Amino acid sequence: MCTNIVYEWLKALQLPQYAESFVDNGYDDLEVCKQIGDPDLDAIGVLAPAHRRRILEAVRRLREQDAAAAGLYFTLEPQPPPVPPAVPVPSGRRGEPCGGPASAAPRSRELVSYPKLKLKIMIRDKLVRDGIHLSKPPYSRKVPMAGILEYLMNWPKSSQNR
């Protein structure tokens, strides 16, 4: 069996013996695994109560991580400069908005800008912490250069046959 993310997940749970059964039943991705419930564990063949509890707890953690990350995203494009407000804000004696800094409404989900190098390092560190190797399956598939050249040499012929 080839190594995939579900196998790695089950291995981390010390339950790799179920990996083949998970994949055979269509649970080959963690997004699908987030939907697992008791009936699914019956179908997969996880009968030991301790194993079921361990898997269901891990599924709960996956869902919580997903909920915590909801709405978060990043972009590599530069952000446009902020548009100045159309209406000037009246200020107090020291140049603060009326009511002082305590009355300013807290802004949630502020846009944070990172330099590209820092973002690259942050992403690399996160991938390392999570044990994700983008150069290895299932994230990449190595194709021999000869195969690519052969495909490109025959490309006009193969596209005419369709």
Tab-separated table of C-alpha atoms in Angstrom:
chain	number	residue	atom	x	y	z
A	1	MET	CA	0.000	0.000	0.000
A	2	CYS	CA	1.375	3.421	-0.874
A	3	THR	CA	1.798	5.970	1.867
A	4	ASN	CA	-0.911	8.635	1.986
A	5	ILE	CA	-2.174	11.230	4.423
A	6	VAL	CA	-4.782	8.911	5.991
A	7	TYR	CA	-2.122	6.263	6.602
A	8	GLU	CA	0.089	8.883	8.259
A	9	TRP	CA	-2.860	10.074	10.360
A	10	LEU	CA	-3.694	6.538	11.486
A	11	LYS	CA	-0.015	5.851	12.127
A	12	ALA	CA	0.107	8.918	14.401
A	13	LEU	CA	-2.913	7.477	16.237
A	14	GLN	CA	-1.022	4.170	16.502
A	15	LEU	CA	-3.711	2.467	14.424
A	16	PRO	CA	-2.047	1.882	11.021
A	17	GLN	CA	-3.641	-1.566	10.755
A	18	TYR	CA	-6.874	0.106	9.595
A	19	ALA	CA	-5.293	2.138	6.772
A	20	GLU	CA	-6.090	-0.309	3.970
A	21	SER	CA	-9.677	-0.705	5.143
A	22	PHE	CA	-10.090	3.101	5.346
A	23	VAL	CA	-8.892	3.534	1.759
A	24	ASP	CA	-10.958	0.571	0.513
A	25	ASN	CA	-14.057	2.227	1.990
A	26	GLY	CA	-13.337	5.596	0.348
A	27	TYR	CA	-11.692	7.337	3.309
A	28	ASP	CA	-8.540	8.317	1.437
A	29	ASP	CA	-8.459	11.982	2.434
A	30	LEU	CA	-8.694	13.765	5.778
A	31	GLU	CA	-11.564	15.910	4.496
A	32	VAL	CA	-13.586	12.725	4.035
A	33	CYS	CA	-12.382	11.355	7.387
A	34	LYS	CA	-13.872	14.396	9.137
A	35	GLN	CA	-17.295	12.908	8.393
A	36	ILE	CA	-16.664	9.562	10.115
A	37	GLY	CA	-19.188	8.416	12.699
A	38	ASP	CA	-20.052	5.153	14.459
A	39	PRO	CA	-21.774	3.553	11.427
A	40	ASP	CA	-18.710	4.321	9.300
A	41	LEU	CA	-16.411	2.662	11.816
A	42	ASP	CA	-18.651	-0.435	11.656
A	43	ALA	CA	-18.300	-0.520	7.860
A	44	ILE	CA	-14.537	0.017	8.027
A	45	GLY	CA	-14.200	-2.794	10.560
A	46	VAL	CA	-13.041	-0.860	13.619
A	47	LEU	CA	-14.690	-2.920	16.336
A	48	ALA	CA	-12.437	-2.436	19.376
A	49	PRO	CA	-14.053	0.200	21.639
A	50	ALA	CA	-10.699	1.791	22.539
A	51	HIS	CA	-9.789	2.130	18.849
A	52	ARG	CA	-13.190	3.594	18.027
A	53	ARG	CA	-12.836	6.176	20.815
A	54	ARG	CA	-9.336	7.100	19.638
A	55	ILE	CA	-10.484	7.583	16.032
A	56	LEU	CA	-13.630	9.518	16.955
A	57	GLU	CA	-11.589	11.811	19.233
A	58	ALA	CA	-9.121	12.421	16.391
A	59	VAL	CA	-12.038	13.174	14.036
A	60	ARG	CA	-13.372	15.674	16.574
A	61	ARG	CA	-9.942	17.362	16.685
A	62	LEU	CA	-9.842	17.508	12.873
A	63	ARG	CA	-13.233	19.224	12.860
A	64	GLU	CA	-12.121	21.704	15.544
A	65	GLN	CA	-8.970	22.550	13.589
A	66	ASP	CA	-11.106	23.072	10.517
A	67	ALA	CA	-13.489	25.370	12.414
A	68	ALA	CA	-10.605	27.346	13.901
A	69	ALA	CA	-9.122	27.923	10.453
A	70	ALA	CA	-12.444	28.893	8.838
A	71	GLY	CA	-12.300	32.271	7.185
A	72	LEU	CA	-8.518	32.474	7.289
A	73	TYR	CA	-6.665	32.880	4.065
A	74	PHE	CA	-3.604	34.568	2.712
A	75	THR	CA	-2.616	36.051	-0.588
A	76	LEU	CA	0.740	36.675	-2.180
A	77	GLU	CA	-0.489	39.680	-4.155
A	78	PRO	CA	0.328	43.096	-2.751
A	79	GLN	CA	-2.634	44.797	-1.153
A	80	PRO	CA	-3.843	48.121	-2.557
A	81	PRO	CA	-3.062	51.149	-0.407
A	82	PRO	CA	-5.791	51.971	2.111
A	83	VAL	CA	-8.343	54.514	0.979
A	84	PRO	CA	-8.534	57.525	3.303
A	85	PRO	CA	-11.943	58.010	4.938
A	86	ALA	CA	-14.254	60.365	3.071
A	87	VAL	CA	-15.465	62.020	6.277
A	88	PRO	CA	-12.844	63.434	8.639
A	89	VAL	CA	-12.994	62.010	12.150
A	90	PRO	CA	-13.257	64.742	14.804
A	91	SER	CA	-10.323	64.614	17.156
A	92	GLY	CA	-9.840	65.466	20.809
A	93	ARG	CA	-7.124	67.612	22.342
A	94	ARG	CA	-4.229	65.259	21.629
A	95	GLY	CA	-5.243	64.261	18.119
A	96	GLU	CA	-7.084	61.137	19.309
A	97	PRO	CA	-10.587	60.355	18.053
A	98	CYS	CA	-13.300	61.750	20.307
A	99	GLY	CA	-13.674	59.589	23.365
A	100	GLY	CA	-9.996	58.561	23.370
A	101	PRO	CA	-8.482	55.247	22.434
A	102	ALA	CA	-10.720	53.258	24.788
A	103	SER	CA	-13.820	54.091	22.753
A	104	ALA	CA	-12.359	52.841	19.489
A	105	ALA	CA	-14.143	49.671	18.417
A	106	PRO	CA	-11.806	46.667	18.250
A	107	ARG	CA	-11.298	45.418	14.727
A	108	SER	CA	-11.482	41.697	14.262
A	109	ARG	CA	-9.774	39.814	11.456
A	110	GLU	CA	-7.388	42.603	10.567
A	111	LEU	CA	-5.330	42.042	7.461
A	112	VAL	CA	-1.745	41.249	8.369
A	113	SER	CA	0.969	41.752	5.806
A	114	TYR	CA	4.150	39.665	5.841
A	115	PRO	CA	7.196	40.050	3.631
A	116	LYS	CA	7.421	37.222	1.082
A	117	LEU	CA	10.501	35.693	2.682
A	118	LYS	CA	8.899	35.590	6.139
A	119	LEU	CA	5.709	34.063	4.682
A	120	LYS	CA	7.783	31.454	2.850
A	121	ILE	CA	9.588	30.560	6.090
A	122	MET	CA	6.303	30.401	8.025
A	123	ILE	CA	4.749	28.050	5.457
A	124	ARG	CA	7.889	25.881	5.338
A	125	ASP	CA	7.976	25.625	9.142
A	126	LYS	CA	4.278	24.710	9.297
A	127	LEU	CA	4.754	21.977	6.680
A	128	VAL	CA	7.727	20.584	8.620
A	129	ARG	CA	5.758	20.630	11.913
A	130	ASP	CA	2.882	18.779	10.224
A	131	GLY	CA	5.242	16.267	8.580
A	132	ILE	CA	4.192	17.245	5.063
A	133	HIS	CA	6.753	16.699	2.304
A	134	LEU	CA	5.505	18.320	-0.891
A	135	SER	CA	8.180	16.581	-2.949
A	136	LYS	CA	6.850	13.122	-1.981
A	137	PRO	CA	3.561	11.359	-2.765
A	138	PRO	CA	0.680	12.019	-2.451
A	139	TYR	CA	1.563	15.682	-3.107
A	140	SER	CA	3.752	15.080	-6.135
A	141	ARG	CA	4.302	12.397	-8.688
A	142	LYS	CA	7.722	12.035	-10.209
A	143	VAL	CA	7.586	11.527	-13.952
A	144	PRO	CA	10.771	10.526	-15.767
A	145	MET	CA	12.030	13.233	-18.082
A	146	ALA	CA	12.087	10.756	-20.977
A	147	GLY	CA	8.346	10.190	-20.510
A	148	ILE	CA	7.642	13.924	-20.652
A	149	LEU	CA	9.752	14.348	-23.799
A	150	GLU	CA	8.051	11.386	-25.460
A	151	TYR	CA	4.637	12.793	-24.599
A	152	LEU	CA	5.570	16.222	-25.955
A	153	MET	CA	6.975	14.728	-29.158
A	154	ASN	CA	3.700	12.850	-29.762
A	155	TRP	CA	1.416	15.576	-28.457
A	156	PRO	CA	0.019	16.903	-31.765
A	157	LYS	CA	-0.683	13.327	-32.909
A	158	SER	CA	-2.412	12.333	-29.680
A	159	SER	CA	-4.579	15.459	-29.651
A	160	GLN	CA	-5.749	14.769	-33.221
A	161	ASN	CA	-6.995	11.314	-32.238
A	162	ARG	CA	-9.568	12.748	-29.831
